[in-house]
PDB file of C-alpha atoms and ligand atoms in Angstrom:
ATOM      1  CA  MET X   1      10.858 -31.224   0.924  1.00  0.00           C
ATOM      2  CA  SER X   2       8.208 -32.220  -1.627  1.00  0.00           C
ATOM      3  CA  SER X   3       5.471 -30.721   0.574  1.00  0.00           C
ATOM      4  CA  GLU X   4       7.477 -27.473   0.565  1.00  0.00           C
ATOM      5  CA  ILE X   5       7.509 -27.545  -3.223  1.00  0.00           C
ATOM      6  CA  SER X   6       3.792 -28.315  -3.517  1.00  0.00           C
ATOM      7  CA  LYS X   7       3.057 -25.468  -1.064  1.00  0.00           C
ATOM      8  CA  ALA X   8       5.140 -23.098  -3.201  1.00  0.00           C
ATOM      9  CA  VAL X   9       3.380 -24.261  -6.360  1.00  0.00           C
ATOM     10  CA  LEU X  10      -0.022 -23.761  -4.723  1.00  0.00           C
ATOM     11  CA  LEU X  11       0.934 -20.252  -3.549  1.00  0.00           C
ATOM     12  CA  ALA X  12       2.218 -19.368  -7.028  1.00  0.00           C
ATOM     13  CA  ALA X  13      -1.010 -20.649  -8.579  1.00  0.00           C
ATOM     14  CA  ILE X  14      -3.152 -18.577  -6.183  1.00  0.00           C
ATOM     15  CA  PHE X  15      -0.935 -15.537  -6.801  1.00  0.00           C
ATOM     16  CA  LEU X  16      -1.185 -15.838 -10.606  1.00  0.00           C
ATOM     17  CA  GLY X  17      -4.936 -16.546 -10.367  1.00  0.00           C
ATOM     18  CA  VAL X  18      -5.531 -13.385  -8.331  1.00  0.00           C
ATOM     19  CA  ILE X  19      -3.467 -11.285 -10.747  1.00  0.00           C
ATOM     20  CA  TYR X  20      -5.169 -12.776 -13.808  1.00  0.00           C
ATOM     21  CA  GLY X  21      -8.646 -12.425 -12.259  1.00  0.00           C
ATOM     22  CA  SER X  22      -8.035  -8.784 -11.375  1.00  0.00           C
ATOM     23  CA  ARG X  23      -6.845  -8.168 -14.950  1.00  0.00           C
ATOM     24  CA  ILE X  24     -10.067  -9.551 -16.402  1.00  0.00           C
ATOM     25  CA  LEU X  25     -12.192  -7.337 -14.120  1.00  0.00           C
ATOM     26  CA  GLU X  26     -10.012  -4.302 -14.862  1.00  0.00           C
ATOM     27  CA  LYS X  27     -10.571  -4.780 -18.581  1.00  0.00           C
ATOM     28  CA  ARG X  28     -14.295  -5.277 -18.098  1.00  0.00           C
ATOM     29  CA  TRP X  29     -15.101  -2.277 -15.825  1.00  0.00           C
ATOM     30  CA  PRO X  30     -12.078   0.082 -15.964  1.00  0.00           C
ATOM     31  CA  ILE X  31     -12.005   3.418 -14.165  1.00  0.00           C
ATOM     32  CA  ALA X  32      -9.425   4.772 -16.615  1.00  0.00           C
ATOM     33  CA  ASP X  33      -7.481   3.612 -19.658  1.00  0.00           C
ATOM     34  CA  VAL X  34      -4.044   2.422 -18.652  1.00  0.00           C
ATOM     35  CA  SER X  35      -1.645   2.326 -21.583  1.00  0.00           C
ATOM     36  CA  ARG X  36       0.583  -0.651 -22.300  1.00  0.00           C
ATOM     37  CA  ALA X  37       3.658   1.479 -21.464  1.00  0.00           C
ATOM     38  CA  GLU X  38       2.200   2.536 -18.095  1.00  0.00           C
ATOM     39  CA  PHE X  39       1.308  -1.066 -17.289  1.00  0.00           C
ATOM     40  CA  ARG X  40       4.809  -2.246 -18.247  1.00  0.00           C
ATOM     41  CA  ASP X  41       6.435   0.500 -16.147  1.00  0.00           C
ATOM     42  CA  ASP X  42       4.349  -0.553 -13.171  1.00  0.00           C
ATOM     43  CA  TRP X  43       5.402  -4.198 -13.496  1.00  0.00           C
ATOM     44  CA  LEU X  44       9.049  -3.194 -13.844  1.00  0.00           C
ATOM     45  CA  ALA X  45       8.822  -1.005 -10.719  1.00  0.00           C
ATOM     46  CA  VAL X  46       7.211  -3.838  -8.743  1.00  0.00           C
ATOM     47  CA  ILE X  47       9.713  -6.484  -9.853  1.00  0.00           C
ATOM     48  CA  VAL X  48      12.748  -4.314  -8.994  1.00  0.00           C
ATOM     49  CA  SER X  49      11.296  -3.336  -5.645  1.00  0.00           C
ATOM     50  CA  VAL X  50      10.132  -6.785  -4.516  1.00  0.00           C
ATOM     51  CA  GLY X  51      13.344  -8.362  -5.841  1.00  0.00           C
ATOM     52  CA  LEU X  52      15.641  -6.033  -3.915  1.00  0.00           C
ATOM     53  CA  GLU X  53      13.534  -6.350  -0.761  1.00  0.00           C
ATOM     54  CA  HIS X  54      13.916 -10.138  -0.864  1.00  0.00           C
ATOM     55  CA  MET X  55      17.645  -9.944  -1.519  1.00  0.00           C
ATOM     56  CA  LEU X  56      18.068  -7.710   1.524  1.00  0.00           C
ATOM     57  CA  ALA X  57      15.513  -9.528   3.711  1.00  0.00           C
ATOM     58  CA  PRO X  58      18.191 -11.383   5.759  1.00  0.00           C
ATOM     59  CA  ILE X  59      19.783  -8.070   6.793  1.00  0.00           C
ATOM     60  CA  ALA X  60      16.379  -6.617   7.698  1.00  0.00           C
ATOM     61  CA  ALA X  61      15.552  -9.759   9.721  1.00  0.00           C
ATOM     62  CA  ILE X  62      18.792  -9.468  11.722  1.00  0.00           C
ATOM     63  CA  SER X  63      17.997  -5.840  12.526  1.00  0.00           C
ATOM     64  CA  ALA X  64      14.353  -6.531  13.404  1.00  0.00           C
ATOM     65  CA  GLY X  65      15.437  -9.500  15.565  1.00  0.00           C
ATOM     66  CA  ALA X  66      17.934  -7.317  17.453  1.00  0.00           C
ATOM     67  CA  ILE X  67      15.302  -4.619  18.056  1.00  0.00           C
ATOM     68  CA  MET X  68      12.768  -7.200  19.245  1.00  0.00           C
ATOM     69  CA  SER X  69      15.207  -8.896  21.587  1.00  0.00           C
ATOM     70  CA  TYR X  70      16.099  -5.499  23.038  1.00  0.00           C
ATOM     71  CA  ALA X  71      12.535  -4.182  23.349  1.00  0.00           C
ATOM     72  CA  GLY X  72      10.926  -7.557  24.057  1.00  0.00           C
ATOM     73  CA  VAL X  73       7.935  -8.847  22.112  1.00  0.00           C
ATOM     74  CA  GLY X  74       4.291  -9.277  23.005  1.00  0.00           C
ATOM     75  CA  TRP X  75       3.990  -6.526  25.633  1.00  0.00           C
ATOM     76  CA  ILE X  76       0.221  -6.905  25.544  1.00  0.00           C
ATOM     77  CA  ALA X  77      -1.128 -10.473  25.603  1.00  0.00           C
ATOM     78  CA  LEU X  78      -4.525 -10.367  23.901  1.00  0.00           C
ATOM     79  CA  PRO X  79      -7.179 -12.863  25.100  1.00  0.00           C
ATOM     80  CA  THR X  80      -8.026 -15.680  22.699  1.00  0.00           C
ATOM     81  CA  GLU X  81     -10.675 -17.663  24.620  1.00  0.00           C
ATOM     82  CA  GLY X  82     -13.994 -18.128  22.750  1.00  0.00           C
ATOM     83  CA  TYR X  83     -15.379 -14.944  21.199  1.00  0.00           C
ATOM     84  CA  TRP X  84     -12.451 -12.971  22.639  1.00  0.00           C
ATOM     85  CA  TRP X  85     -10.468 -14.297  19.695  1.00  0.00           C
ATOM     86  CA  PHE X  86     -12.518 -12.084  17.378  1.00  0.00           C
ATOM     87  CA  VAL X  87     -12.394  -9.100  19.740  1.00  0.00           C
ATOM     88  CA  SER X  88      -8.593  -9.402  19.812  1.00  0.00           C
ATOM     89  CA  LEU X  89      -8.480  -9.720  16.030  1.00  0.00           C
ATOM     90  CA  ALA X  90     -10.533  -6.501  15.754  1.00  0.00           C
ATOM     91  CA  ILE X  91      -8.113  -4.749  18.140  1.00  0.00           C
ATOM     92  CA  VAL X  92      -5.145  -5.848  16.016  1.00  0.00           C
ATOM     93  CA  VAL X  93      -6.835  -4.654  12.793  1.00  0.00           C
ATOM     94  CA  VAL X  94      -7.698  -1.240  14.282  1.00  0.00           C
ATOM     95  CA  ALA X  95      -4.193  -0.847  15.762  1.00  0.00           C
ATOM     96  CA  LEU X  96      -2.619  -1.824  12.427  1.00  0.00           C
ATOM     97  CA  ASP X  97      -4.827   0.677  10.608  1.00  0.00           C
ATOM     98  CA  LEU X  98      -3.917   3.507  12.999  1.00  0.00           C
ATOM     99  CA  TYR X  99      -0.248   2.630  12.649  1.00  0.00           C
ATOM    100  CA  LYS X 100      -0.460   2.560   8.841  1.00  0.00           C
ATOM    101  CA  TYR X 101      -2.392   5.836   8.751  1.00  0.00           C
ATOM    102  CA  THR X 102       0.196   7.574  10.952  1.00  0.00           C
ATOM    103  CA  PHE X 103       3.140   6.216   8.985  1.00  0.00           C
ATOM    104  CA  HIS X 104       1.503   7.183   5.683  1.00  0.00           C
ATOM    105  CA  ARG X 105       0.968  10.760   6.870  1.00  0.00           C
ATOM    106  CA  LEU X 106       4.613  10.950   7.896  1.00  0.00           C
ATOM    107  CA  GLN X 107       5.583   9.668   4.433  1.00  0.00           C
ATOM    108  CA  HIS X 108       3.908  12.750   2.980  1.00  0.00           C
ATOM    109  CA  ALA X 109       5.130  15.207   5.622  1.00  0.00           C
ATOM    110  CA  ILE X 110       8.819  14.298   6.025  1.00  0.00           C
ATOM    111  CA  PRO X 111      10.945  15.005   2.902  1.00  0.00           C
ATOM    112  CA  PHE X 112      13.245  11.999   3.533  1.00  0.00           C
ATOM    113  CA  LEU X 113      10.248   9.658   3.617  1.00  0.00           C
ATOM    114  CA  TRP X 114       8.485  11.388   0.702  1.00  0.00           C
ATOM    115  CA  ALA X 115      11.645  10.974  -1.400  1.00  0.00           C
ATOM    116  CA  MET X 116      10.940   7.223  -1.206  1.00  0.00           C
ATOM    117  CA  HIS X 117       7.118   7.187  -1.025  1.00  0.00           C
ATOM    118  CA  SER X 118       6.863   9.300  -4.200  1.00  0.00           C
ATOM    119  CA  PHE X 119       7.927   6.120  -6.032  1.00  0.00           C
ATOM    120  CA  HIS X 120       4.489   4.694  -5.206  1.00  0.00           C
ATOM    121  CA  HIS X 121       2.799   7.909  -6.348  1.00  0.00           C
ATOM    122  CA  SER X 122       4.757   7.995  -9.610  1.00  0.00           C
ATOM    123  CA  ALA X 123       2.407   5.362 -11.058  1.00  0.00           C
ATOM    124  CA  ASN X 124       0.602   7.213 -13.831  1.00  0.00           C
ATOM    125  CA  GLY X 125      -1.848   4.417 -14.539  1.00  0.00           C
ATOM    126  CA  ILE X 126      -3.036   2.697 -11.377  1.00  0.00           C
ATOM    127  CA  THR X 127      -3.871  -1.011 -11.465  1.00  0.00           C
ATOM    128  CA  PHE X 128      -3.975  -3.884  -8.994  1.00  0.00           C
ATOM    129  CA  ILE X 129      -0.201  -4.358  -8.989  1.00  0.00           C
ATOM    130  CA  THR X 130       0.448  -0.687  -8.125  1.00  0.00           C
ATOM    131  CA  GLY X 131      -0.355  -1.845  -4.580  1.00  0.00           C
ATOM    132  CA  ALA X 132       2.985  -3.666  -4.558  1.00  0.00           C
ATOM    133  CA  ARG X 133       4.931  -0.689  -5.934  1.00  0.00           C
ATOM    134  CA  HIS X 134       6.989   0.763  -3.100  1.00  0.00           C
ATOM    135  CA  PHE X 135      10.596   1.903  -3.147  1.00  0.00           C
ATOM    136  CA  TRP X 136      12.830  -1.031  -2.144  1.00  0.00           C
ATOM    137  CA  LEU X 137      14.740   0.846   0.564  1.00  0.00           C
ATOM    138  CA  GLU X 138      11.489   1.970   2.174  1.00  0.00           C
ATOM    139  CA  ARG X 139      10.456  -1.704   2.397  1.00  0.00           C
ATOM    140  CA  VAL X 140      13.819  -2.766   3.815  1.00  0.00           C
ATOM    141  CA  LEU X 141      13.892   0.060   6.371  1.00  0.00           C
ATOM    142  CA  SER X 142      10.370  -0.612   7.583  1.00  0.00           C
ATOM    143  CA  ASP X 143      11.079  -4.399   7.725  1.00  0.00           C
ATOM    144  CA  ALA X 144      14.262  -3.676   9.654  1.00  0.00           C
ATOM    145  CA  PHE X 145      13.200  -0.966  12.074  1.00  0.00           C
ATOM    146  CA  LEU X 146       9.466  -1.116  12.559  1.00  0.00           C
ATOM    147  CA  PRO X 147       8.461  -4.507  14.017  1.00  0.00           C
ATOM    148  CA  VAL X 148       5.981  -2.425  16.046  1.00  0.00           C
ATOM    149  CA  LEU X 149       3.058  -4.857  16.129  1.00  0.00           C
ATOM    150  CA  ALA X 150       5.224  -7.819  17.115  1.00  0.00           C
ATOM    151  CA  ILE X 151       6.552  -5.744  20.011  1.00  0.00           C
ATOM    152  CA  LEU X 152       3.095  -4.540  21.052  1.00  0.00           C
ATOM    153  CA  PHE X 153       0.933  -7.642  20.838  1.00  0.00           C
ATOM    154  CA  ARG X 154       1.258 -11.264  21.791  1.00  0.00           C
ATOM    155  CA  ILE X 155      -1.125 -13.107  19.468  1.00  0.00           C
ATOM    156  CA  PRO X 156      -1.277 -16.609  18.007  1.00  0.00           C
ATOM    157  CA  PRO X 157       0.212 -16.941  14.494  1.00  0.00           C
ATOM    158  CA  GLU X 158      -3.152 -17.766  12.911  1.00  0.00           C
ATOM    159  CA  MET X 159      -4.510 -14.429  14.191  1.00  0.00           C
ATOM    160  CA  ALA X 160      -1.597 -12.606  12.569  1.00  0.00           C
ATOM    161  CA  ILE X 161      -2.382 -14.401   9.311  1.00  0.00           C
ATOM    162  CA  ALA X 162      -6.093 -13.527   9.636  1.00  0.00           C
ATOM    163  CA  ALA X 163      -5.223  -9.856  10.232  1.00  0.00           C
ATOM    164  CA  ALA X 164      -2.904  -9.830   7.206  1.00  0.00           C
ATOM    165  CA  PHE X 165      -5.614 -11.366   5.050  1.00  0.00           C
ATOM    166  CA  ILE X 166      -8.299  -8.945   6.264  1.00  0.00           C
ATOM    167  CA  PHE X 167      -5.951  -6.072   5.456  1.00  0.00           C
ATOM    168  CA  PHE X 168      -5.088  -7.420   2.056  1.00  0.00           C
ATOM    169  CA  VAL X 169      -8.641  -6.896   0.872  1.00  0.00           C
ATOM    170  CA  PRO X 170      -9.093  -3.112   1.250  1.00  0.00           C
ATOM    171  CA  ASP X 171      -5.393  -2.182   1.150  1.00  0.00           C
ATOM    172  CA  ALA X 172      -4.267  -4.023  -1.985  1.00  0.00           C
ATOM    173  CA  CYS X 173      -7.637  -3.860  -3.719  1.00  0.00           C
ATOM    174  CA  ALA X 174      -7.644  -0.065  -3.313  1.00  0.00           C
ATOM    175  CA  HIS X 175      -5.479   0.055  -6.419  1.00  0.00           C
ATOM    176  CA  LEU X 176      -7.812  -1.964  -8.631  1.00  0.00           C
ATOM    177  CA  ASN X 177      -8.658  -0.126 -11.826  1.00  0.00           C
ATOM    178  CA  ILE X 178     -12.297  -1.126 -11.380  1.00  0.00           C
ATOM    179  CA  ARG X 179     -15.285   1.180 -11.193  1.00  0.00           C
ATOM    180  CA  ILE X 180     -17.335   0.083  -8.171  1.00  0.00           C
ATOM    181  CA  PRO X 181     -20.264   2.425  -7.515  1.00  0.00           C
ATOM    182  CA  LEU X 182     -20.475   2.311  -3.726  1.00  0.00           C
ATOM    183  CA  GLY X 183     -22.782   5.280  -3.238  1.00  0.00           C
ATOM    184  CA  ARG X 184     -22.839   6.420   0.365  1.00  0.00           C
ATOM    185  CA  PHE X 185     -20.837   3.330   1.424  1.00  0.00           C
ATOM    186  CA  VAL X 186     -17.757   4.918  -0.136  1.00  0.00           C
ATOM    187  CA  THR X 187     -16.741   6.135   3.357  1.00  0.00           C
ATOM    188  CA  TRP X 188     -17.172   2.735   5.039  1.00  0.00           C
ATOM    189  CA  ILE X 189     -14.131   0.832   3.849  1.00  0.00           C
ATOM    190  CA  ASN X 190     -11.150   1.767   1.698  1.00  0.00           C
ATOM    191  CA  ASN X 191     -11.870   1.204  -2.008  1.00  0.00           C
ATOM    192  CA  PRO X 192     -10.502   2.113  -5.455  1.00  0.00           C
ATOM    193  CA  GLN X 193     -12.378   5.434  -5.657  1.00  0.00           C
ATOM    194  CA  TRP X 194     -11.403   6.530  -2.133  1.00  0.00           C
ATOM    195  CA  HIS X 195      -7.745   5.753  -2.708  1.00  0.00           C
ATOM    196  CA  ARG X 196      -7.716   7.175  -6.234  1.00  0.00           C
ATOM    197  CA  ILE X 197      -8.305  10.631  -4.701  1.00  0.00           C
ATOM    198  CA  HIS X 198      -5.056  10.066  -2.760  1.00  0.00           C
ATOM    199  CA  HIS X 199      -3.190   9.516  -6.053  1.00  0.00           C
ATOM    200  CA  SER X 200      -4.913  12.422  -7.846  1.00  0.00           C
ATOM    201  CA  ILE X 201      -2.995  15.048  -9.836  1.00  0.00           C
ATOM    202  CA  HIS X 202      -5.379  17.802  -8.644  1.00  0.00           C
ATOM    203  CA  PRO X 203      -4.185  20.211  -5.937  1.00  0.00           C
ATOM    204  CA  GLU X 204      -7.471  20.046  -4.001  1.00  0.00           C
ATOM    205  CA  HIS X 205      -6.915  16.298  -3.475  1.00  0.00           C
ATOM    206  CA  ARG X 206      -3.389  16.745  -2.140  1.00  0.00           C
ATOM    207  CA  ASP X 207      -2.770  14.954   1.177  1.00  0.00           C
ATOM    208  CA  LYS X 208      -6.263  13.498   1.328  1.00  0.00           C
ATOM    209  CA  ASN X 209      -7.560   9.957   1.910  1.00  0.00           C
ATOM    210  CA  PHE X 210      -4.576   8.292   3.582  1.00  0.00           C
ATOM    211  CA  ALA X 211      -6.548   5.480   5.185  1.00  0.00           C
ATOM    212  CA  ALA X 212      -5.595   1.868   4.408  1.00  0.00           C
ATOM    213  CA  PHE X 213      -8.693   0.262   5.891  1.00  0.00           C
ATOM    214  CA  PHE X 214     -11.179   2.625   7.516  1.00  0.00           C
ATOM    215  CA  PRO X 215     -11.839   6.001   5.801  1.00  0.00           C
ATOM    216  CA  LEU X 216     -13.212   6.964   9.209  1.00  0.00           C
ATOM    217  CA  LEU X 217      -9.601   7.754  10.206  1.00  0.00           C
ATOM    218  CA  ASP X 218      -9.433  10.389   7.456  1.00  0.00           C
ATOM    219  CA  ILE X 219     -12.759  11.806   8.587  1.00  0.00           C
ATOM    220  CA  LEU X 220     -11.638  11.910  12.244  1.00  0.00           C
ATOM    221  CA  PHE X 221      -8.274  13.501  11.496  1.00  0.00           C
ATOM    222  CA  GLY X 222      -9.489  15.981   8.876  1.00  0.00           C
ATOM    223  CA  THR X 223      -7.896  14.439   5.770  1.00  0.00           C
ATOM    224  CA  ALA X 224     -11.044  13.101   4.103  1.00  0.00           C
ATOM    225  CA  TRP X 225     -12.167  14.002   0.591  1.00  0.00           C
ATOM    226  CA  VAL X 226     -15.469  12.260  -0.049  1.00  0.00           C
ATOM    227  CA  PRO X 227     -15.591  11.693  -3.831  1.00  0.00           C
ATOM    228  CA  LYS X 228     -18.687  12.597  -5.794  1.00  0.00           C
ATOM    229  CA  PRO X 229     -20.250   9.621  -7.611  1.00  0.00           C
ATOM    230  CA  ASP X 230     -18.363  10.378 -10.843  1.00  0.00           C
ATOM    231  CA  GLU X 231     -15.178  11.743  -9.353  1.00  0.00           C
ATOM    232  CA  TYR X 232     -12.342   9.610 -10.726  1.00  0.00           C
ATOM    233  CA  PRO X 233      -9.398  12.018 -11.210  1.00  0.00           C
ATOM    234  CA  ALA X 234      -6.267  11.420 -13.302  1.00  0.00           C
ATOM    235  CA  THR X 235      -3.376  10.067 -11.234  1.00  0.00           C
ATOM    236  CA  GLY X 236       0.392  10.409 -10.916  1.00  0.00           C
ATOM    237  CA  LEU X 237       2.992  12.987  -9.960  1.00  0.00           C
ATOM    238  CA  VAL X 238       2.930  16.573 -11.282  1.00  0.00           C
ATOM    239  CA  PRO X 239       4.787  16.838 -13.609  1.00  0.00           C
ATOM    240  CA  ALA X 240       4.417  13.195 -14.596  1.00  0.00           C
ATOM    241  CA  GLU X 241       7.495  11.013 -14.301  1.00  0.00           C
ATOM    242  CA  ARG X 242       8.372   7.630 -15.693  1.00  0.00           C
ATOM    243  CA  VAL X 243      10.383   4.873 -14.105  1.00  0.00           C
ATOM    244  CA  ASP X 244      12.971   2.676 -15.737  1.00  0.00           C
ATOM    245  CA  ILE X 245      15.203   0.057 -14.142  1.00  0.00           C
ATOM    246  CA  ILE X 246      17.829   2.564 -13.039  1.00  0.00           C
ATOM    247  CA  ASN X 247      15.272   5.009 -11.634  1.00  0.00           C
ATOM    248  CA  SER X 248      13.584   2.159  -9.772  1.00  0.00           C
ATOM    249  CA  VAL X 249      16.882   1.482  -7.983  1.00  0.00           C
ATOM    250  CA  ILE X 250      18.051   5.072  -7.370  1.00  0.00           C
ATOM    251  CA  TRP X 251      14.614   6.760  -7.143  1.00  0.00           C
ATOM    252  CA  PRO X 252      15.338   9.384  -4.399  1.00  0.00           C
ATOM    253  CA  ILE X 253      18.414  10.663  -6.261  1.00  0.00           C
ATOM    254  CA  ARG X 254      17.096  10.176  -9.810  1.00  0.00           C
ATOM    255  CA  HIS X 255      17.107  13.920 -10.492  1.00  0.00           C
ATOM    256  CA  LEU X 256      20.908  13.797 -10.355  1.00  0.00           C
ATOM    257  CA  ARG X 257      20.651  12.010 -13.689  1.00  0.00           C
ATOM    258  CA  GLN X 258      20.496  14.476 -16.575  1.00  0.00           C
ATOM    259  CA  GLY X 259      17.292  16.359 -17.272  1.00  0.00           C
ATOM    260  CA  GLN X 260      15.120  14.978 -14.458  1.00  0.00           C
ATOM    261  CA  SER X 261      13.126  17.455 -12.388  1.00  0.00           C
ATOM    262  CA  LYS X 262      12.419  17.247  -8.665  1.00  0.00           C
ATOM    263  CA  ASN X 263       8.927  16.755  -7.283  1.00  0.00           C
ATOM    264  CA  GLU X 264       7.210  18.170  -4.241  1.00  0.00           C
ATOM    265  CA  PRO X 265       4.834  16.110  -2.112  1.00  0.00           C
ATOM    266  CA  GLY X 266       1.459  15.631  -3.752  1.00  0.00           C
TER     267      GLY X 266
HETATM  268 ZN1  LIG J 301       0.674   8.317  -0.229  1.00  0.00          ZN
HETATM  269 ZN1  LIG J 302      -1.657   3.877  -3.324  1.00  0.00          ZN
END
């Protein structure tokens, strides 16, 4: 029991350290000014969404378990002997990226999915924690119904952890409010400037730069917008919207509350 507690304390310390460290860098080399109100809204949105996901996690786990026992897991056993371990890891990362890219495009193309995904895009000021801002029901539904990788691949748990960690870097860090001049490397791996185009308010940036890891996917599938060195557009929905606790819970039907306007995909 005490080792459980010390593990939890260690995780919490790492978590707070990462958040605090990102905050220092964001203040030092910001892309854009993020107001206190925007920052507070973002935290509120994240807390509501992560909180509700965790409350409903047992239900999602029952559903995912039922789907996996019906479909079977580990259809493809990836080799793990010697250097094959790294080849298999690369296969998992590429498959995960393709899956995320496809799902993300559907989130913009299908109104039912956009109604939820627009919660992520409603962040007016983007910072590190915007990466965790997703509508709670979207999280629960994807936890419950899309255990795709577990069904597809049989891999050792430490490889799954390695893949998750590798993904954390470009995917979560894409929301850092940090100016990183990458020059021509901007198309090599997802980064704050590449992903900022995806959140842009400008019509020419609409439905561009979906990639979570490799911008190459956007280039291959015709959704790339290669930013110019100084291209850091303003971000958010058009017209801008704000979240509060109630909107964070009822986001897709928020316009039924008085005076709220509906948004189209952007
Ligand atoms: Zn999006
Ligand atoms: Zn984003």
